[in-house]
Amino acid sequence: MISRPELTTKLQSFLTSEWTRKNTPKGLETAWTDALSPTGNETPKTFLRHGFKPFLAYYLGTIESTSHKKWEKTGDKLRQTLDNLPSDVLQEIAIELRDTQSHPTVDQAIERMMTTAVKRRRKFQRPLCTSEANAKPPGLQATDADEACAATPPETSPITTPMDDGQTRVSGTWDTTHTSNNHNLTIELGRTASPLPTTLGAVGQGQLFTNASPQGITQIFPPYMCGAIRKTGAGAGSRASVTMGFPYQQYGGIHCLMSLSIVPRRLVIVAKELFGMTLDIDGGMQYIVSERGGKLLPMPSLNLQGASKEGIILMLGVKIRDAIEGSPQRETEISLSVMHTSCATLTISNNPEDDGQLNLNFGLKEGLVIKDLLYPDCMSSNPSNVDTFQAIIPYIVLLCR
């Protein structure tokens, strides 16, 4: 009988050793798709729930090994042992694998496999059922340098589906026109704002900061999210499409808001890991798909709410988790035993080529710290930015409730 520490060490070895393969492991994508289906063996599903990295270790140690005569007995024995473990023990092993510091070449291989799989599925318009965690590419990934298209939010009637506390909420924004690419809720207004006060009680007027430093986002977000945020410009003039606002009127206890533009090729993974929602492209339209096969079509846009703490840490990092925990809205949710927070919302379009818009609600103290990292040299003022930001705050508040 293999002990639990031995099992963990064995699986970790596939992540900590140098990746020498030239191609994706044979059968990996099929096994990945099988693990996402509602039926079948629960063991690989447990590993995949904690991210692609634990699932990859499981696959290499069990499914793939049994296909080679040289390791057939070892892989089969390992798989049988894991299948017989209690679910809580399996989850503990999966968490340890998720938190394992993998070899840089493994991180790069995971990034390549995820990107290739998403592109292939988009090309053939097949369901984009992906789940990946903690992929760590070596620095910022190349992203589209197209200018983000600014769009004022249309006057619409928010429609929210009933939900139980602690579950992901889906709300739609319905009108007869399709918004332009990058349904941006906070509008690119130029990287200008007056300096924020350093004390919490001294915030007397609204402040808006746009176009964050690419170096700044690497100090806050995990590597995968750094590559998911849209960049504009090139070279030394490159900027990240991140907007932060500090309203002078505290609408519903909202002290600090952040809005990020997420490039389409990373949107499917962000939606899956943060909100547990699967995106699908069919006939050139983007849908949300339930585990039972039902589809929800944005008309033209749709808002997801209800992010888990694990998903926030995984995709956004510890600093963002702490900033959300400091939000008055999150404090109210905790007092009501709401586990999945509405302090994180994701707006998606029915057009698979559109950016997603991720909106976050922070506490003031934590928001000021993050602002200093993202906008270290933002010292000029522009009152018109503040006026425009105030005009759209009520719209954003609807998304954060």
Short mmCIF file of C-alpha atoms in Angstrom, two decimals, residues 71-298:
data_model
loop_
_atom_site.label_atom_id
_atom_site.label_comp_id
_atom_site.label_asym_id
_atom_site.label_seq_id
_atom_site.Cartn_x
_atom_site.Cartn_y
_atom_site.Cartn_z
CA TRP A 71 5.44 1.65 -16.63
CA GLU A 72 2.11 -0.15 -17.04
CA LYS A 73 2.13 -1.86 -13.63
CA THR A 74 3.32 1.25 -11.80
CA GLY A 75 0.74 3.52 -13.41
CA ASP A 76 -2.10 1.05 -12.92
CA LYS A 77 -1.19 0.54 -9.26
CA LEU A 78 -1.03 4.28 -8.67
CA ARG A 79 -4.41 4.82 -10.32
CA GLN A 80 -6.07 2.05 -8.32
CA THR A 81 -4.64 3.45 -5.10
CA LEU A 82 -5.94 6.94 -5.87
CA ASP A 83 -9.37 5.60 -6.88
CA ASN A 84 -9.69 3.91 -3.47
CA LEU A 85 -8.81 7.01 -1.44
CA PRO A 86 -11.52 9.02 0.36
CA SER A 87 -12.55 12.18 -1.49
CA ASP A 88 -11.17 14.48 1.23
CA VAL A 89 -7.73 12.86 0.98
CA LEU A 90 -7.79 13.20 -2.81
CA GLN A 91 -8.60 16.88 -2.45
CA GLU A 92 -5.70 17.37 -0.05
CA ILE A 93 -3.32 15.77 -2.54
CA ALA A 94 -4.73 17.91 -5.36
CA ILE A 95 -4.25 21.07 -3.30
CA GLU A 96 -0.64 20.12 -2.55
CA LEU A 97 -0.03 19.59 -6.26
CA ARG A 98 -1.67 22.92 -7.08
CA ASP A 99 0.64 24.69 -4.63
CA THR A 100 3.77 22.84 -5.79
CA GLN A 101 6.49 25.06 -7.26
CA SER A 102 6.82 23.43 -10.65
CA HIS A 103 9.85 23.49 -12.91
CA PRO A 104 9.91 26.56 -15.23
CA THR A 105 9.84 24.30 -18.28
CA VAL A 106 6.66 22.65 -16.96
CA ASP A 107 5.04 26.07 -16.52
CA GLN A 108 5.95 26.94 -20.10
CA ALA A 109 4.59 23.62 -21.36
CA ILE A 110 1.28 24.16 -19.54
CA GLU A 111 0.98 27.61 -21.06
CA ARG A 112 1.57 26.23 -24.56
CA MET A 113 -0.89 23.37 -24.11
CA MET A 114 -3.64 25.65 -22.80
CA THR A 115 -3.18 28.22 -25.55
CA THR A 116 -3.11 25.57 -28.29
CA ALA A 117 -6.22 23.83 -26.97
CA VAL A 118 -8.23 27.05 -26.75
CA LYS A 119 -7.18 28.19 -30.25
CA ARG A 120 -8.04 24.82 -31.77
CA ARG A 121 -11.46 24.72 -30.16
CA ARG A 122 -12.19 28.29 -31.23
CA LYS A 123 -11.16 27.47 -34.80
CA PHE A 124 -13.61 24.61 -35.12
CA GLN A 125 -16.25 26.32 -32.93
CA ARG A 126 -16.41 23.44 -30.53
CA PRO A 127 -17.28 23.86 -26.84
CA LEU A 128 -14.54 25.62 -24.95
CA CYS A 129 -14.52 23.47 -21.85
CA THR A 130 -11.24 24.38 -20.20
CA SER A 131 -10.05 24.57 -16.61
CA GLU A 132 -6.51 25.65 -15.83
CA ALA A 133 -4.83 26.85 -12.67
CA ASN A 134 -1.68 28.65 -11.78
CA ALA A 135 0.01 28.38 -15.17
CA LYS A 136 3.12 30.50 -14.85
CA PRO A 137 4.54 31.69 -18.16
CA PRO A 138 8.00 33.27 -17.90
CA GLY A 139 6.89 36.89 -17.74
CA LEU A 140 4.29 38.80 -19.68
CA GLN A 141 2.93 37.02 -22.72
CA ALA A 142 2.56 38.67 -26.10
CA THR A 143 -0.92 40.17 -26.46
CA ASP A 144 -2.83 42.04 -29.13
CA ALA A 145 -1.73 45.67 -29.38
CA ASP A 146 -5.04 46.89 -30.79
CA GLU A 147 -6.42 50.03 -29.20
CA ALA A 148 -9.15 49.25 -26.67
CA CYS A 149 -12.44 50.59 -27.98
CA ALA A 150 -14.16 52.88 -25.50
CA ALA A 151 -17.89 52.45 -25.18
CA THR A 152 -20.30 54.28 -22.91
CA PRO A 153 -22.62 51.79 -21.16
CA PRO A 154 -26.01 51.75 -22.88
CA GLU A 155 -29.10 52.72 -20.95
CA THR A 156 -30.59 49.32 -20.26
CA SER A 157 -32.57 47.45 -17.66
CA PRO A 158 -30.46 45.05 -15.63
CA ILE A 159 -32.11 41.65 -15.31
CA THR A 160 -30.88 39.37 -12.56
CA THR A 161 -31.77 35.71 -12.16
CA PRO A 162 -32.82 34.46 -8.70
CA MET A 163 -30.04 32.76 -6.80
CA ASP A 164 -29.15 31.20 -3.50
CA ASP A 165 -26.50 32.90 -1.41
CA GLY A 166 -23.06 31.54 -2.20
CA GLN A 167 -23.80 30.63 -5.80
CA THR A 168 -22.70 32.22 -9.04
CA ARG A 169 -25.16 34.83 -10.25
CA VAL A 170 -25.81 35.52 -13.91
CA SER A 171 -27.38 38.82 -14.91
CA GLY A 172 -28.05 40.13 -18.38
CA THR A 173 -28.11 43.60 -19.85
CA TRP A 174 -30.71 43.68 -22.58
CA ASP A 175 -31.09 46.18 -25.43
CA THR A 176 -31.51 46.16 -29.18
CA THR A 177 -28.00 47.23 -30.13
CA HIS A 178 -24.70 45.43 -29.94
CA THR A 179 -21.97 47.28 -28.07
CA SER A 180 -18.63 47.72 -29.77
CA ASN A 181 -15.57 45.63 -29.02
CA ASN A 182 -14.36 45.83 -25.42
CA HIS A 183 -17.56 46.62 -23.55
CA ASN A 184 -15.66 48.98 -21.24
CA LEU A 185 -17.56 50.10 -18.15
CA THR A 186 -15.08 52.68 -16.97
CA ILE A 187 -14.00 54.22 -20.29
CA GLU A 188 -10.45 54.95 -21.33
CA LEU A 189 -10.03 58.65 -20.53
CA GLY A 190 -6.26 59.00 -20.56
CA ARG A 191 -3.87 58.27 -17.75
CA THR A 192 -4.53 61.43 -15.74
CA ALA A 193 -5.79 62.00 -12.21
CA SER A 194 -5.03 64.14 -9.23
CA PRO A 195 -2.97 62.46 -6.51
CA LEU A 196 -4.89 60.50 -3.91
CA PRO A 197 -4.45 61.43 -0.25
CA THR A 198 -2.50 59.01 1.84
CA THR A 199 -4.93 59.00 4.77
CA LEU A 200 -8.27 57.24 4.62
CA GLY A 201 -10.29 60.14 6.01
CA ALA A 202 -8.95 62.69 3.53
CA VAL A 203 -10.64 61.38 0.38
CA GLY A 204 -12.95 64.25 -0.44
CA GLN A 205 -13.45 63.94 -4.21
CA GLY A 206 -13.58 61.30 -6.87
CA GLN A 207 -10.36 60.01 -8.42
CA LEU A 208 -9.82 58.03 -11.60
CA PHE A 209 -6.66 56.26 -12.79
CA THR A 210 -6.39 54.54 -16.17
CA ASN A 211 -3.76 52.68 -18.21
CA ALA A 212 -1.69 50.93 -15.58
CA SER A 213 2.02 50.24 -15.70
CA PRO A 214 2.78 46.76 -17.16
CA GLN A 215 5.51 46.42 -14.54
CA GLY A 216 2.99 47.26 -11.83
CA ILE A 217 0.58 44.48 -12.72
CA THR A 218 3.37 41.90 -12.34
CA GLN A 219 3.65 42.95 -8.68
CA ILE A 220 -0.03 42.19 -8.07
CA PHE A 221 -1.40 39.54 -10.40
CA PRO A 222 -0.25 35.95 -11.07
CA PRO A 223 1.56 35.41 -14.39
CA TYR A 224 -1.44 33.99 -16.22
CA MET A 225 -3.59 37.02 -15.42
CA CYS A 226 -0.75 39.35 -16.42
CA GLY A 227 -1.02 37.83 -19.88
CA ALA A 228 -4.83 38.01 -19.83
CA ILE A 229 -5.02 41.80 -19.33
CA ARG A 230 -5.13 43.72 -22.60
CA LYS A 231 -2.06 45.84 -23.41
CA THR A 232 -2.06 48.93 -25.63
CA GLY A 233 0.93 50.55 -27.27
CA ALA A 234 4.36 48.99 -27.61
CA GLY A 235 7.77 49.11 -26.01
CA ALA A 236 8.29 51.74 -23.34
CA GLY A 237 4.88 53.22 -24.15
CA SER A 238 2.99 50.01 -23.43
CA ARG A 239 0.12 50.25 -20.94
CA ALA A 240 -2.22 47.73 -19.34
CA SER A 241 -5.98 48.28 -19.64
CA VAL A 242 -6.65 48.56 -15.92
CA THR A 243 -8.78 51.37 -14.47
CA MET A 244 -9.16 52.26 -10.79
CA GLY A 245 -11.73 54.66 -9.36
CA PHE A 246 -12.28 56.16 -5.92
CA PRO A 247 -15.75 57.80 -5.88
CA TYR A 248 -16.31 60.77 -3.60
CA GLN A 249 -19.87 59.55 -3.00
CA GLN A 250 -19.89 56.13 -1.32
CA TYR A 251 -22.59 54.40 -3.35
CA GLY A 252 -23.64 51.37 -1.34
CA GLY A 253 -20.37 51.39 0.61
CA ILE A 254 -18.21 51.18 -2.52
CA HIS A 255 -14.87 52.84 -1.75
CA CYS A 256 -12.69 51.62 -4.61
CA LEU A 257 -13.39 49.97 -7.95
CA MET A 258 -11.07 48.31 -10.43
CA SER A 259 -11.91 47.37 -14.01
CA LEU A 260 -9.73 45.14 -16.22
CA SER A 261 -10.09 44.34 -19.93
CA ILE A 262 -9.56 40.60 -20.50
CA VAL A 263 -8.45 39.49 -23.97
CA PRO A 264 -10.79 36.94 -25.64
CA ARG A 265 -8.26 34.11 -25.80
CA ARG A 266 -7.93 34.10 -21.99
CA LEU A 267 -11.57 34.82 -21.19
CA VAL A 268 -12.71 31.19 -21.16
CA ILE A 269 -10.24 30.24 -18.42
CA VAL A 270 -10.95 33.33 -16.32
CA ALA A 271 -14.70 32.60 -16.45
CA LYS A 272 -14.16 28.96 -15.54
CA GLU A 273 -11.75 29.48 -12.66
CA LEU A 274 -13.40 32.54 -11.08
CA PHE A 275 -17.07 31.74 -11.60
CA GLY A 276 -17.18 28.06 -12.53
CA MET A 277 -18.87 28.92 -15.84
CA THR A 278 -18.09 27.25 -19.17
CA LEU A 279 -18.05 29.29 -22.37
CA ASP A 280 -18.99 27.81 -25.74
CA ILE A 281 -18.83 29.17 -29.28
CA ASP A 282 -21.52 27.98 -31.68
CA GLY A 283 -22.34 29.55 -35.03
CA GLY A 284 -20.06 32.49 -34.35
CA MET A 285 -21.88 33.36 -31.10
CA GLN A 286 -20.56 32.99 -27.55
CA TYR A 287 -22.73 31.19 -25.00
CA ILE A 288 -22.57 30.16 -21.37
CA VAL A 289 -23.16 26.41 -21.06
CA SER A 290 -24.43 24.51 -18.02
CA GLU A 291 -23.19 21.06 -17.03
CA ARG A 292 -26.49 19.62 -18.30
CA GLY A 293 -26.02 21.17 -21.72
CA GLY A 294 -28.30 24.19 -21.43
CA LYS A 295 -27.10 27.40 -23.09
CA LEU A 296 -27.46 31.06 -22.15
CA LEU A 297 -26.90 33.67 -24.87
CA PRO A 298 -25.83 37.21 -23.89
#
